[in-house]
Short mmCIF file of C-alpha atoms in Angstrom, two decimals:
data_model
loop_
_atom_site.label_atom_id
_atom_site.label_comp_id
_atom_site.label_asym_id
_atom_site.label_seq_id
_atom_site.Cartn_x
_atom_site.Cartn_y
_atom_site.Cartn_z
CA MET A 15 -0.73 33.85 -28.79
CA LYS A 16 2.91 34.48 -26.86
CA SER A 17 3.34 32.83 -23.77
CA VAL A 18 3.62 35.80 -21.02
CA ARG A 19 7.19 35.55 -19.89
CA HIS A 20 6.58 36.32 -16.16
CA ARG A 21 3.03 34.52 -14.81
CA HIS A 22 1.59 36.88 -11.60
CA ASP A 23 0.40 34.71 -9.61
CA ASP A 24 -1.96 37.09 -7.13
CA ALA A 25 -5.33 38.43 -5.78
CA LEU A 26 -5.75 40.16 -9.28
CA SER A 27 -4.53 37.26 -11.42
CA ARG A 28 -7.70 35.40 -9.78
CA VAL A 29 -10.39 37.72 -9.72
CA THR A 30 -12.63 37.21 -13.12
CA TRP A 31 -13.19 39.67 -16.23
CA GLY A 32 -15.78 41.79 -15.13
CA ALA A 33 -14.70 42.51 -11.46
CA PHE A 34 -11.11 43.76 -13.42
CA GLU A 35 -12.98 45.79 -15.25
CA HIS A 36 -14.78 46.85 -12.44
CA LEU A 37 -11.53 47.59 -10.61
CA VAL A 38 -9.82 49.92 -13.04
CA ALA A 39 -12.54 51.71 -13.67
CA GLU A 40 -12.83 52.65 -10.18
CA HIS A 41 -9.05 53.28 -10.02
CA PHE A 42 -9.77 56.23 -12.94
CA ARG A 43 -13.30 57.59 -10.68
CA ARG A 44 -10.96 58.60 -8.68
CA GLN A 45 -8.54 60.15 -10.95
CA GLY A 46 -12.05 62.73 -11.68
CA TYR A 47 -13.41 60.53 -14.45
CA ARG A 48 -16.89 60.16 -15.68
CA VAL A 49 -16.95 56.03 -16.06
CA GLU A 50 -19.48 54.62 -18.71
CA HIS A 51 -19.10 50.72 -18.35
CA THR A 52 -19.26 49.48 -22.19
CA GLY A 53 -18.60 46.37 -21.80
CA THR A 54 -19.51 42.76 -20.74
CA GLY A 55 -18.20 41.58 -18.48
CA ASP A 56 -16.73 38.05 -20.20
CA GLY A 57 -13.51 39.65 -22.15
CA SER A 58 -16.24 40.26 -25.74
CA THR A 59 -15.66 43.10 -27.46
CA LEU A 60 -18.56 43.15 -30.34
CA ALA A 61 -20.49 44.26 -28.07
CA GLY A 62 -19.09 47.69 -27.13
CA GLY A 63 -17.50 48.03 -30.51
CA GLY A 64 -13.98 46.80 -28.62
CA ILE A 65 -14.77 49.49 -26.12
CA ASP A 66 -14.69 48.30 -22.61
CA LEU A 67 -14.80 52.13 -20.42
CA LYS A 68 -15.59 55.37 -21.72
CA LEU A 69 -13.22 58.46 -20.30
CA THR A 70 -14.87 62.07 -19.72
CA ARG A 71 -13.46 64.72 -18.25
CA ASP A 72 -12.92 67.96 -19.37
CA GLN A 73 -12.44 67.99 -23.43
CA GLU A 74 -11.12 63.96 -22.58
CA LEU A 75 -13.01 60.94 -23.94
CA VAL A 76 -10.69 57.85 -23.75
CA VAL A 77 -11.20 54.61 -24.78
CA VAL A 78 -10.64 51.85 -22.01
CA GLN A 79 -10.18 47.71 -23.88
CA CYS A 80 -8.76 45.68 -20.39
CA LYS A 81 -7.37 42.29 -21.50
CA HIS A 82 -7.45 40.12 -18.35
CA TRP A 83 -4.62 37.94 -19.93
CA ASN A 84 -2.43 36.62 -17.75
CA SER A 85 -1.17 33.15 -19.57
CA PHE A 86 -0.67 34.60 -23.38
CA GLN A 87 0.30 38.40 -24.51
CA VAL A 88 -1.95 41.17 -25.62
CA PRO A 89 -0.56 40.91 -29.75
CA HIS A 90 -0.67 43.56 -32.07
CA ASP A 91 -4.08 43.27 -33.75
CA ASP A 92 -6.01 44.39 -30.35
CA VAL A 93 -3.76 47.59 -30.62
CA HIS A 94 -5.31 48.23 -34.19
CA GLN A 95 -8.82 47.81 -33.09
CA LEU A 96 -8.40 49.67 -30.58
CA ILE A 97 -7.05 53.29 -32.90
CA GLY A 98 -9.58 52.24 -35.37
CA VAL A 99 -12.49 52.44 -32.96
CA MET A 100 -10.88 55.64 -31.73
CA HIS A 101 -11.21 57.04 -34.92
CA THR A 102 -14.58 56.36 -34.99
CA VAL A 103 -15.85 57.42 -31.59
CA GLY A 104 -13.69 60.50 -31.51
CA ALA A 105 -12.15 60.08 -28.86
CA THR A 106 -8.65 62.25 -28.60
CA GLY A 107 -6.75 59.31 -26.73
CA ALA A 108 -7.00 55.20 -26.39
CA ILE A 109 -5.48 53.36 -23.12
CA VAL A 110 -5.11 49.19 -23.27
CA ILE A 111 -4.64 47.60 -19.55
CA SER A 112 -3.74 44.37 -19.93
CA SER A 113 -3.22 42.10 -16.11
CA GLY A 114 -0.30 40.57 -18.20
CA GLU A 115 1.86 41.51 -21.13
CA PHE A 116 1.80 42.41 -24.29
CA THR A 117 4.03 40.85 -27.31
CA THR A 118 7.20 43.21 -28.76
CA VAL A 119 5.50 44.05 -31.81
CA ALA A 120 2.35 45.36 -30.14
CA ILE A 121 4.39 47.60 -28.45
CA GLU A 122 6.04 49.15 -31.96
CA ALA A 123 2.24 49.60 -32.67
CA ALA A 124 1.69 51.74 -29.92
CA ALA A 125 4.53 53.75 -30.17
CA LYS A 126 4.38 55.05 -33.55
CA PHE A 127 0.74 57.37 -32.26
CA ARG A 128 0.91 59.11 -29.50
CA HIS A 129 -2.66 58.86 -28.31
CA ILE A 130 -3.24 55.66 -28.06
CA LYS A 131 -1.43 54.02 -24.22
CA LEU A 132 -0.21 50.72 -22.91
CA ILE A 133 -0.49 49.61 -19.60
CA ASP A 134 0.90 46.56 -18.17
CA GLY A 135 0.21 43.83 -15.12
CA LYS A 136 3.18 45.27 -13.69
CA THR A 137 1.91 48.88 -13.68
CA ILE A 138 -1.77 48.18 -13.73
CA ARG A 139 -0.97 46.20 -10.26
CA ALA A 140 1.56 49.49 -9.28
CA MET A 141 -1.48 51.48 -9.91
CA LEU A 142 -4.28 50.09 -8.21
CA GLY A 143 -2.32 49.21 -5.57
CA PRO A 144 -3.13 45.56 -3.13
CA VAL A 145 -6.78 43.55 -4.08
CA PRO A 146 -8.22 41.45 -1.83
CA GLU A 147 -8.13 37.36 -2.34
CA PRO A 148 -11.91 37.08 -3.73
CA MET A 149 -15.15 35.58 -1.62
CA ASP A 150 -17.70 33.15 -2.11
CA ASP A 151 -19.77 35.39 -0.10
CA ALA A 152 -19.19 37.95 -3.31
CA PRO A 153 -22.45 40.79 -3.60
CA ALA A 154 -23.34 40.58 -7.09
CA PHE A 155 -21.43 43.68 -9.63
CA ALA A 156 -24.03 45.62 -10.97
CA GLU A 157 -23.97 46.43 -7.26
CA ILE A 158 -20.15 48.36 -7.46
CA ALA A 159 -21.59 50.06 -9.44
CA ALA A 160 -22.87 52.27 -6.19
CA TRP A 161 -18.59 52.97 -5.59
CA ALA A 162 -18.73 56.07 -6.75
CA GLY A 163 -16.84 58.22 -3.67
CA THR A 164 -17.16 55.94 -1.56
CA ALA A 165 -13.77 53.38 -0.50
CA ARG A 166 -13.28 50.61 -2.46
CA PRO A 167 -14.84 47.10 -0.94
CA ALA A 168 -13.32 44.19 -1.36
CA VAL A 169 -13.84 42.15 -5.00
CA ARG A 170 -15.32 39.11 -4.42
CA HIS A 171 -17.12 36.54 -6.87
CA ALA A 172 -19.44 32.90 -6.47
CA ASN A 173 -17.30 31.28 -8.86
CA THR A 174 -13.80 31.71 -9.45
CA ARG A 175 -12.14 29.79 -12.68
CA GLN A 176 -10.13 27.88 -9.64
CA ALA A 177 -13.07 27.29 -7.79
CA ARG A 178 -14.75 26.09 -11.26
CA ILE A 179 -11.17 23.23 -11.17
CA ASP A 180 -11.27 22.53 -8.12
CA ARG A 181 -15.18 21.41 -7.98
CA ALA A 182 -14.44 19.64 -11.41
CA SER A 183 -11.96 17.64 -10.56
CA ALA A 184 -13.78 16.44 -7.17
CA ILE A 185 -16.17 15.70 -9.10
CA ALA A 186 -14.62 13.54 -11.59
CA ALA A 187 -12.52 11.97 -8.40
CA VAL A 188 -16.56 11.07 -6.93
CA ALA A 189 -17.51 9.56 -10.12
CA ALA A 190 -14.65 7.67 -10.95
CA VAL A 191 -15.83 6.27 -7.12
CA LEU A 192 -18.92 5.11 -8.20
CA VAL A 193 -17.49 3.73 -11.35
CA MET A 194 -15.03 1.22 -9.99
CA SER A 195 -17.62 0.60 -6.80
CA GLY A 196 -20.16 -0.44 -9.81
CA ALA A 197 -17.31 -2.78 -11.16
CA LEU A 198 -16.41 -5.01 -8.32
CA VAL A 199 -20.13 -5.70 -7.45
CA VAL A 200 -20.57 -6.78 -10.76
CA LEU A 201 -17.19 -8.56 -11.29
CA TYR A 202 -18.80 -10.05 -7.41
CA THR A 203 -22.41 -10.67 -8.96
CA PHE A 204 -21.09 -12.32 -12.31
CA TYR A 205 -17.74 -14.34 -11.64
CA ILE A 206 -16.84 -14.66 -7.68
CA ARG A 207 -19.70 -15.82 -6.71
CA GLU A 208 -19.67 -18.47 -10.04
CA ILE A 209 -15.94 -19.32 -9.37
CA GLN A 210 -17.26 -19.96 -5.30
CA GLN A 211 -20.67 -22.15 -6.71
CA ALA A 212 -17.60 -24.23 -8.57
CA GLN A 213 -15.62 -24.94 -5.51
CA MET A 214 -18.43 -26.04 -3.14
CA ALA A 215 -19.81 -28.86 -6.13
CA LYS A 216 -15.93 -30.14 -6.61
CA LEU A 217 -15.87 -30.68 -2.31
CA LEU A 218 -19.13 -31.82 -2.54
CA GLU A 219 -18.11 -34.44 -5.08
CA THR A 220 -14.82 -35.48 -3.63
CA ARG A 221 -17.15 -36.43 -0.07
CA GLN A 222 -18.72 -38.81 -1.77
CA PRO A 223 -17.62 -42.81 -1.10
CA THR A 224 -15.97 -44.76 -3.82
CA VAL A 225 -19.14 -47.57 -5.19
CA SER A 226 -17.54 -50.60 -7.17
CA PRO A 227 -19.53 -51.67 -9.05
CA PRO A 228 -21.04 -55.65 -8.04
CA GLN A 229 -18.87 -58.45 -8.94
CA THR A 230 -20.71 -61.34 -11.09
CA ALA A 231 -21.47 -64.81 -9.52
CA ALA A 232 -20.73 -65.80 -13.02
CA SER A 233 -16.78 -64.72 -13.42
CA LEU A 234 -14.39 -67.50 -13.29
CA PRO A 235 -11.63 -67.65 -10.50
CA SER A 236 -8.87 -65.97 -10.73
CA VAL A 237 -6.91 -69.14 -10.79
CA LEU A 238 -7.08 -69.63 -15.12
CA PRO A 239 -4.91 -67.25 -15.78
CA GLY A 240 -3.70 -69.71 -18.93
CA LEU A 241 -6.90 -68.71 -20.23
CA THR A 242 -7.59 -66.10 -23.41
CA SER A 243 -10.36 -63.92 -23.15
CA ALA A 244 -11.98 -65.90 -25.83
CA MET A 245 -12.10 -68.93 -24.08
CA ARG A 246 -12.85 -67.06 -21.04
CA ALA A 247 -16.06 -65.92 -23.06
CA SER A 248 -16.98 -69.27 -24.65
CA ILE A 249 -17.04 -71.03 -21.17
CA GLU A 250 -19.56 -68.86 -19.56
CA THR A 251 -21.66 -69.05 -22.56
CA ALA A 252 -21.12 -72.34 -22.37
CA ARG A 253 -22.24 -72.46 -18.48
CA ALA A 254 -25.34 -69.74 -19.14
CA HIS A 255 -26.75 -72.12 -22.16
CA PRO A 256 -25.59 -75.59 -21.80
CA VAL A 257 -26.21 -77.93 -25.32
CA VAL A 258 -29.13 -80.17 -25.23
CA VAL A 259 -29.57 -82.00 -27.69
CA HIS A 260 -32.91 -83.00 -29.45
CA GLY A 261 -34.32 -85.66 -31.35
CA THR A 262 -30.21 -88.97 -30.98
CA PRO A 263 -31.81 -91.67 -31.41
CA VAL A 264 -31.11 -94.59 -29.81
CA ALA A 265 -32.20 -98.48 -30.66
CA ARG A 266 -34.36 -100.57 -28.09
CA ASP A 267 -31.47 -102.58 -28.00
CA VAL A 268 -28.97 -100.46 -27.09
CA VAL A 269 -31.18 -98.88 -23.83
CA ALA A 270 -31.44 -102.92 -23.54
CA GLU A 271 -27.81 -103.39 -23.09
CA TRP A 272 -27.42 -100.49 -20.63
CA ASN A 273 -30.24 -101.36 -18.92
CA ASP A 274 -28.45 -104.97 -18.31
CA LYS A 275 -25.26 -103.49 -17.31
CA PRO A 276 -24.15 -103.10 -14.35
CA PRO A 277 -23.32 -99.78 -12.43
CA VAL A 278 -20.40 -98.08 -12.99
CA THR A 279 -19.43 -98.37 -8.70
CA ALA A 280 -20.22 -101.71 -8.91
CA THR A 281 -17.76 -102.84 -11.10
CA ILE A 282 -14.74 -99.97 -10.12
CA LYS A 283 -15.40 -102.23 -6.23
CA ASP A 284 -15.40 -105.22 -8.03
CA GLN A 285 -12.18 -105.32 -9.10
#
């Protein structure tokens, strides 16, 4: 598929495929043809056997295939297909109409057959004249079939491609906002609240007064720096548990001698 050399951006390029077929059909009605619309309005050529319109006038039978392509060129395959259909139905002529462009090979293929005609986007726009912009409050396409013999009304449709793109973009934007909001709620619930609680607990812990352990009365004064830890432990043990000597034998005469001795204080005084 080859891209078009010039892409049209007008009302005709924004109408639906079905509306494009109806515009072409109305143009040939004004030319005196009796038009039989066999297309499906969605670009499918299988249902109508590759034919969207059948034009009859006097002894003429012309089959028409509409290609509402704005981005890509119509290739030669469609031209060859319509040539085969023309011979199958016994038509006297065939027309391929595109709202865009044809490839060079397709133009060369059609030039070899004098009964086939190609109408590109510039030519069909000149044939149809100004086309109103599509409107949202459109009547059903079935009502457009009653246009014969009357002025061409505005072509409207309820669901253009651009409208569908805009709605899809709006839905995607709303979905993105909802997802981000949900993510923020989850983040606050499971993370920020935990962080705040941890900070509050730490603050309360720093405000509590520090209680120093009570000193024991039996601890040694700090005026003995020369004592080692082993010596301190031995003294503390001795204070807590004094040595008691049991069963020491003392002779009676020794006791009596001790009793006869004067007190130590009296001896010191006499001296």
